[in-house]
Short mmCIF file of C-alpha atoms in Angstrom, two decimals:
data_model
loop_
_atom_site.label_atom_id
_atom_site.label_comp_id
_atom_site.label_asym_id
_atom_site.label_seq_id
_atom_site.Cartn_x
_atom_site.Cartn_y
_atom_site.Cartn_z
CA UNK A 14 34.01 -8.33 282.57
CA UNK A 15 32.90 -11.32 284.62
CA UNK A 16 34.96 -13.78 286.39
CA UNK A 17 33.17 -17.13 284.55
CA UNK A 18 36.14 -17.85 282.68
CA UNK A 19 38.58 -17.94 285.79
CA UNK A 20 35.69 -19.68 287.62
CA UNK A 21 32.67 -21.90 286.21
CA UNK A 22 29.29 -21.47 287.99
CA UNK A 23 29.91 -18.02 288.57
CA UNK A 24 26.11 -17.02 287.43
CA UNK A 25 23.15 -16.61 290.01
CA UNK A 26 22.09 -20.30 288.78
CA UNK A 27 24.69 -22.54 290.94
CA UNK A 28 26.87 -24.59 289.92
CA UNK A 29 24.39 -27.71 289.61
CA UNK A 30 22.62 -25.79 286.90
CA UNK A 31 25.43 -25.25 284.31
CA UNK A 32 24.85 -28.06 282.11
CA UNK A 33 21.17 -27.81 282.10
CA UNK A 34 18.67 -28.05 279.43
CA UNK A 35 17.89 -23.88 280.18
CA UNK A 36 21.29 -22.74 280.25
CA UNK A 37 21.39 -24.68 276.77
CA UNK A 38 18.49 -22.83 275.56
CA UNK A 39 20.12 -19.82 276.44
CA UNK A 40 23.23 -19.93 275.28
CA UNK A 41 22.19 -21.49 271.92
CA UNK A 42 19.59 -18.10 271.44
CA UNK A 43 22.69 -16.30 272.72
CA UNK A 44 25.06 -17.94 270.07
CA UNK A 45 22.08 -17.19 267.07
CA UNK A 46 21.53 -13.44 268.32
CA UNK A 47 25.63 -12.91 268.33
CA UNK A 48 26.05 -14.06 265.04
CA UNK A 49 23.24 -11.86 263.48
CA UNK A 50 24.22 -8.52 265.48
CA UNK A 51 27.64 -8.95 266.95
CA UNK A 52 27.92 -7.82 270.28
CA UNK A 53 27.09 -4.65 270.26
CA UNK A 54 24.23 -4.81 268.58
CA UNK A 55 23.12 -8.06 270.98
CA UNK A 56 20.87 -6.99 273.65
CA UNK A 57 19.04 -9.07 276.41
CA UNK A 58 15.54 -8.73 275.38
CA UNK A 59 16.87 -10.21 271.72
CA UNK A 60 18.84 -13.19 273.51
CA UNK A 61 15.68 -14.02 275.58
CA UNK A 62 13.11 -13.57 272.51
CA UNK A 63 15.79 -16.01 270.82
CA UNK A 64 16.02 -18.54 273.41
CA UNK A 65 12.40 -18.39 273.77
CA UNK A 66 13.01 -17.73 277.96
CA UNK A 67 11.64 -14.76 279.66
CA UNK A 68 14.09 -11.70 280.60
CA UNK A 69 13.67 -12.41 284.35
CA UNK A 70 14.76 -16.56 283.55
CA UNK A 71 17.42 -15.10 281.20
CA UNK A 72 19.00 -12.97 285.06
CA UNK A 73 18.82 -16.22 286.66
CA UNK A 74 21.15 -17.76 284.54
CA UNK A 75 23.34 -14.80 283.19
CA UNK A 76 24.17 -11.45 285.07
CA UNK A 77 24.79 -9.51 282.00
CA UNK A 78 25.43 -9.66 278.77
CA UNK A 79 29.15 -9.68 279.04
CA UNK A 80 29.07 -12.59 281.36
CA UNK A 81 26.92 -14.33 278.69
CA UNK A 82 29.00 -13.72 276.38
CA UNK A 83 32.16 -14.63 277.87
CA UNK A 84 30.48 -18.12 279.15
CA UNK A 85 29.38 -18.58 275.40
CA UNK A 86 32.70 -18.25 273.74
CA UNK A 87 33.87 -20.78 276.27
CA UNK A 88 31.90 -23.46 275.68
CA UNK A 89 32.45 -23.44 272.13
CA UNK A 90 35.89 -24.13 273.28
CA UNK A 91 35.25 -27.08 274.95
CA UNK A 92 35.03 -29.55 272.09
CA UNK A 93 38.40 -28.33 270.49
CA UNK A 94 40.16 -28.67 274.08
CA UNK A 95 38.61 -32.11 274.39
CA UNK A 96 40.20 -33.42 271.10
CA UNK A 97 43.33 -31.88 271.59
CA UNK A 98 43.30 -33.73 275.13
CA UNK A 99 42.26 -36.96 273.58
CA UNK A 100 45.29 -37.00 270.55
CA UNK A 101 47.46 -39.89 271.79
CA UNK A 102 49.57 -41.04 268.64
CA UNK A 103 49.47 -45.06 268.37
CA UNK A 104 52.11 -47.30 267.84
CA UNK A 105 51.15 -47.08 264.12
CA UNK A 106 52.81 -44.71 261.61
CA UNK A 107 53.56 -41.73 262.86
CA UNK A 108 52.98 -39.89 259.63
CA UNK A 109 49.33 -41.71 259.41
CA UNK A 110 48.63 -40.79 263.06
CA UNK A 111 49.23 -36.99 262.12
CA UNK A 112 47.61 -37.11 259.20
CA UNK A 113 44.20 -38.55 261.09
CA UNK A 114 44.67 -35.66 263.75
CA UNK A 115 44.92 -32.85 261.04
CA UNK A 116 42.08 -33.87 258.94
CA UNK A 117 39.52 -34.05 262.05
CA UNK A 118 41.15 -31.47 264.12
CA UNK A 119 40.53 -29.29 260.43
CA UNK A 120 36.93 -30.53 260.29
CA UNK A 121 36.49 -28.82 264.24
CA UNK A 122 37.98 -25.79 263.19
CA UNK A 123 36.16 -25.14 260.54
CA UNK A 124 33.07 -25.96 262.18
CA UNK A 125 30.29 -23.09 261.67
CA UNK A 126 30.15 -22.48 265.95
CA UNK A 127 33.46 -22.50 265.71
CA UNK A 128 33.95 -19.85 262.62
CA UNK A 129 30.83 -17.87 264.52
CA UNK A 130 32.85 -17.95 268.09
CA UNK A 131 36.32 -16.52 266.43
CA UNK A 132 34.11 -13.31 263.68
CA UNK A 133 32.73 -13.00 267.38
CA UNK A 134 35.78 -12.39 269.30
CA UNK A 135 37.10 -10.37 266.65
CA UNK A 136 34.45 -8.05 266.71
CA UNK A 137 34.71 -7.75 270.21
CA UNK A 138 38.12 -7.73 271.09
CA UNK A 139 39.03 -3.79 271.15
CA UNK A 140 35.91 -3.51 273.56
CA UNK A 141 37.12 -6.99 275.83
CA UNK A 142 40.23 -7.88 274.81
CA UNK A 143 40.53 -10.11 277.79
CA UNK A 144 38.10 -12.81 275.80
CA UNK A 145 40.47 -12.27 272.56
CA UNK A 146 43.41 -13.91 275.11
CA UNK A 147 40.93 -15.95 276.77
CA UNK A 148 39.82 -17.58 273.51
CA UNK A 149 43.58 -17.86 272.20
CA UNK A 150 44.76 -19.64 274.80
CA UNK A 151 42.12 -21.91 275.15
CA UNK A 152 42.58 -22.82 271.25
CA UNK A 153 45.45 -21.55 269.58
CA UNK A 154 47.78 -21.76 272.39
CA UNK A 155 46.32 -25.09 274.07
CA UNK A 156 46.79 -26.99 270.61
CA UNK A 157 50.37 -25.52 270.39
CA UNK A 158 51.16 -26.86 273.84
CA UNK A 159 49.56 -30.67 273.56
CA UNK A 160 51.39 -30.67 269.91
CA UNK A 161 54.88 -29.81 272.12
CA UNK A 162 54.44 -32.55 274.68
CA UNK A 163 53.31 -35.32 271.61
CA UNK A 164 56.82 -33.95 269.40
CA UNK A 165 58.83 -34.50 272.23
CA UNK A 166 57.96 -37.46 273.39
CA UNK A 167 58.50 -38.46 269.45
CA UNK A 168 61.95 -37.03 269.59
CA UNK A 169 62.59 -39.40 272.61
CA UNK A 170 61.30 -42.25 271.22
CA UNK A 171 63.42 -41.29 267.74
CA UNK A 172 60.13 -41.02 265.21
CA UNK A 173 61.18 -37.14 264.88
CA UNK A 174 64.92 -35.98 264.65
CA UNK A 175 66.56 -34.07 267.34
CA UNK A 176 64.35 -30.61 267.28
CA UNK A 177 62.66 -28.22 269.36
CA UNK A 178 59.13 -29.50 269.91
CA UNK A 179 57.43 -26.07 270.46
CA UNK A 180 58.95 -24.77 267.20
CA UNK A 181 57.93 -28.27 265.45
CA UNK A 182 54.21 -27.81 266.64
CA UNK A 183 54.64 -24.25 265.47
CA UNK A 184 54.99 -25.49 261.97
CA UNK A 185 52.89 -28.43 262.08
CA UNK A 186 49.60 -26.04 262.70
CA UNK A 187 50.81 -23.68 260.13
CA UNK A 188 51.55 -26.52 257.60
CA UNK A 189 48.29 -28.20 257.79
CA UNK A 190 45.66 -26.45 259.58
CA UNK A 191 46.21 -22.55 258.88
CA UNK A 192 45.72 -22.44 255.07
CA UNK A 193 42.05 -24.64 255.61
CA UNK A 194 41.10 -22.12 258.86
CA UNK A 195 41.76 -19.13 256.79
CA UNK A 196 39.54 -20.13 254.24
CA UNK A 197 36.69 -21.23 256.01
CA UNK A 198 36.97 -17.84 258.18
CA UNK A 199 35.88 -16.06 255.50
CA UNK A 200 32.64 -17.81 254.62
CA UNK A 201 31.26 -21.29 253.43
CA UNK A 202 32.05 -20.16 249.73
CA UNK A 203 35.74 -20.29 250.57
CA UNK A 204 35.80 -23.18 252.82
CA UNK A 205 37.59 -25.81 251.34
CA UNK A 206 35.67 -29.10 250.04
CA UNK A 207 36.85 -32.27 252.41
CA UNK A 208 38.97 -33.82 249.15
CA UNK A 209 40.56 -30.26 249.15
CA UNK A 210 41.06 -29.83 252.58
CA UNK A 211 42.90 -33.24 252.62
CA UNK A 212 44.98 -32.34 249.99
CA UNK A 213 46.35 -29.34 251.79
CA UNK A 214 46.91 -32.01 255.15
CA UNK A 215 49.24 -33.90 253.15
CA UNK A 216 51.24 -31.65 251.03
CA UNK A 217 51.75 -29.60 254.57
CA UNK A 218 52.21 -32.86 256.09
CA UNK A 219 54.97 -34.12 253.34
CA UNK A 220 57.01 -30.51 253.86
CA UNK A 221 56.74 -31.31 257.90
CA UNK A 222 57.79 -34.49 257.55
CA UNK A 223 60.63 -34.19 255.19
CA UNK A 224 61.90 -31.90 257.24
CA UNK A 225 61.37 -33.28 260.58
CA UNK A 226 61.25 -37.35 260.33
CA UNK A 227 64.07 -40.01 260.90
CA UNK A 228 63.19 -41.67 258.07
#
């Protein structure tokens, strides 16, 4: 397995050339070539017929196909970690400020790269399980965290009762995200309609905050 996850850049390209227009190309025939074969069945002469690049441009960029991979499913991260980063609950009502957070945070989730990236990881994971626990932490595990440091500052600032945050976050995701996830993980038949998918936000978010509010 490669090292791009520990370290960005760590392709033949340089760093300068992460974010460019190629690597894009690449990574988005990657990402359609993935999600038609799985990884095994992904090859390098596919990716590069995909991406429209030839095999010898496709090496500049990516060593292998594991290092590809791996760089892929960590990107499609990036958006997730960037609105969990950005959730800063306003002096407004609390319950309205979690509310807002579940319903877009759901609508990322269930985004189609973001259904692709986790069927992808699944289907790899007994061959690398070191992207399964790189792509948990980076999601599953990075939401829990930013959830604990938002509950605790609401237990200091008394808008939840005395609890443990971790445990609180713990039952916030499951409450209002997990039911919506699950769902949509199993194709765009099951994904649940916006109206629906709000629904579940506030009856998880009414059980949450019976249990956990001051009020």
């Amino acid at each position: 397995m490669s090292k791009v996850a520990a370290q960005a850049g760590g392709s033949t390209a340089g760093g300068e050339g992460q974010d460019s227009e190629k690597r894009r190309q690449i990574l988005d025939g990657a990402r359609e070539v993935f999600r038609a074969k799985g990884y095994e069945g992904a090859s390098m002469d596919a990716i590069a017929k995909a991406a429209g690049v030839s095999k010898g441009t496709l090496y500049v960029y990516f060593t292998n196909k594991d290092e590809l991979f791996e760089r892929l499913i960590t990107d499609e991260k990036q958006e997730l970690a960037a609105a969990l980063d950005a959730f800063q609950p306003t002096t407004e009502s609390f319950h309205d400020n979690l509310r807002a957070f579940a319903i877009s945070f759901n609508d990322l989730l269930t985004g189609e790269n973001h259904m692709s990236s986790i069927r992808m990881v699944v289907g790899a994971v007994d061959k690398f399980p070191a992207v399964g626990a790189m792509f948990f932490r980076a999601g599953a595990e990075r939401g829990t965290t930013r959830l604990t440091e938002v509950f605790g500052q609401a237990v200091a600032d008394g808008r939840l009762k005395p609890c443990d945050p971790a445990v609180a976050a713990h039952h916030f995701i499951a409450l209002c995200t997990s039911e919506v996830m699950k769902k949509a993980l199993f194709g765009a038949e099951l994904r649940p309609s916006p109206e629906e998918a709000r629904r579940i936000v506030d009856n998880g978010l009414d059980v949450f905050m019976s249990y956990y509010s001051r009020d």
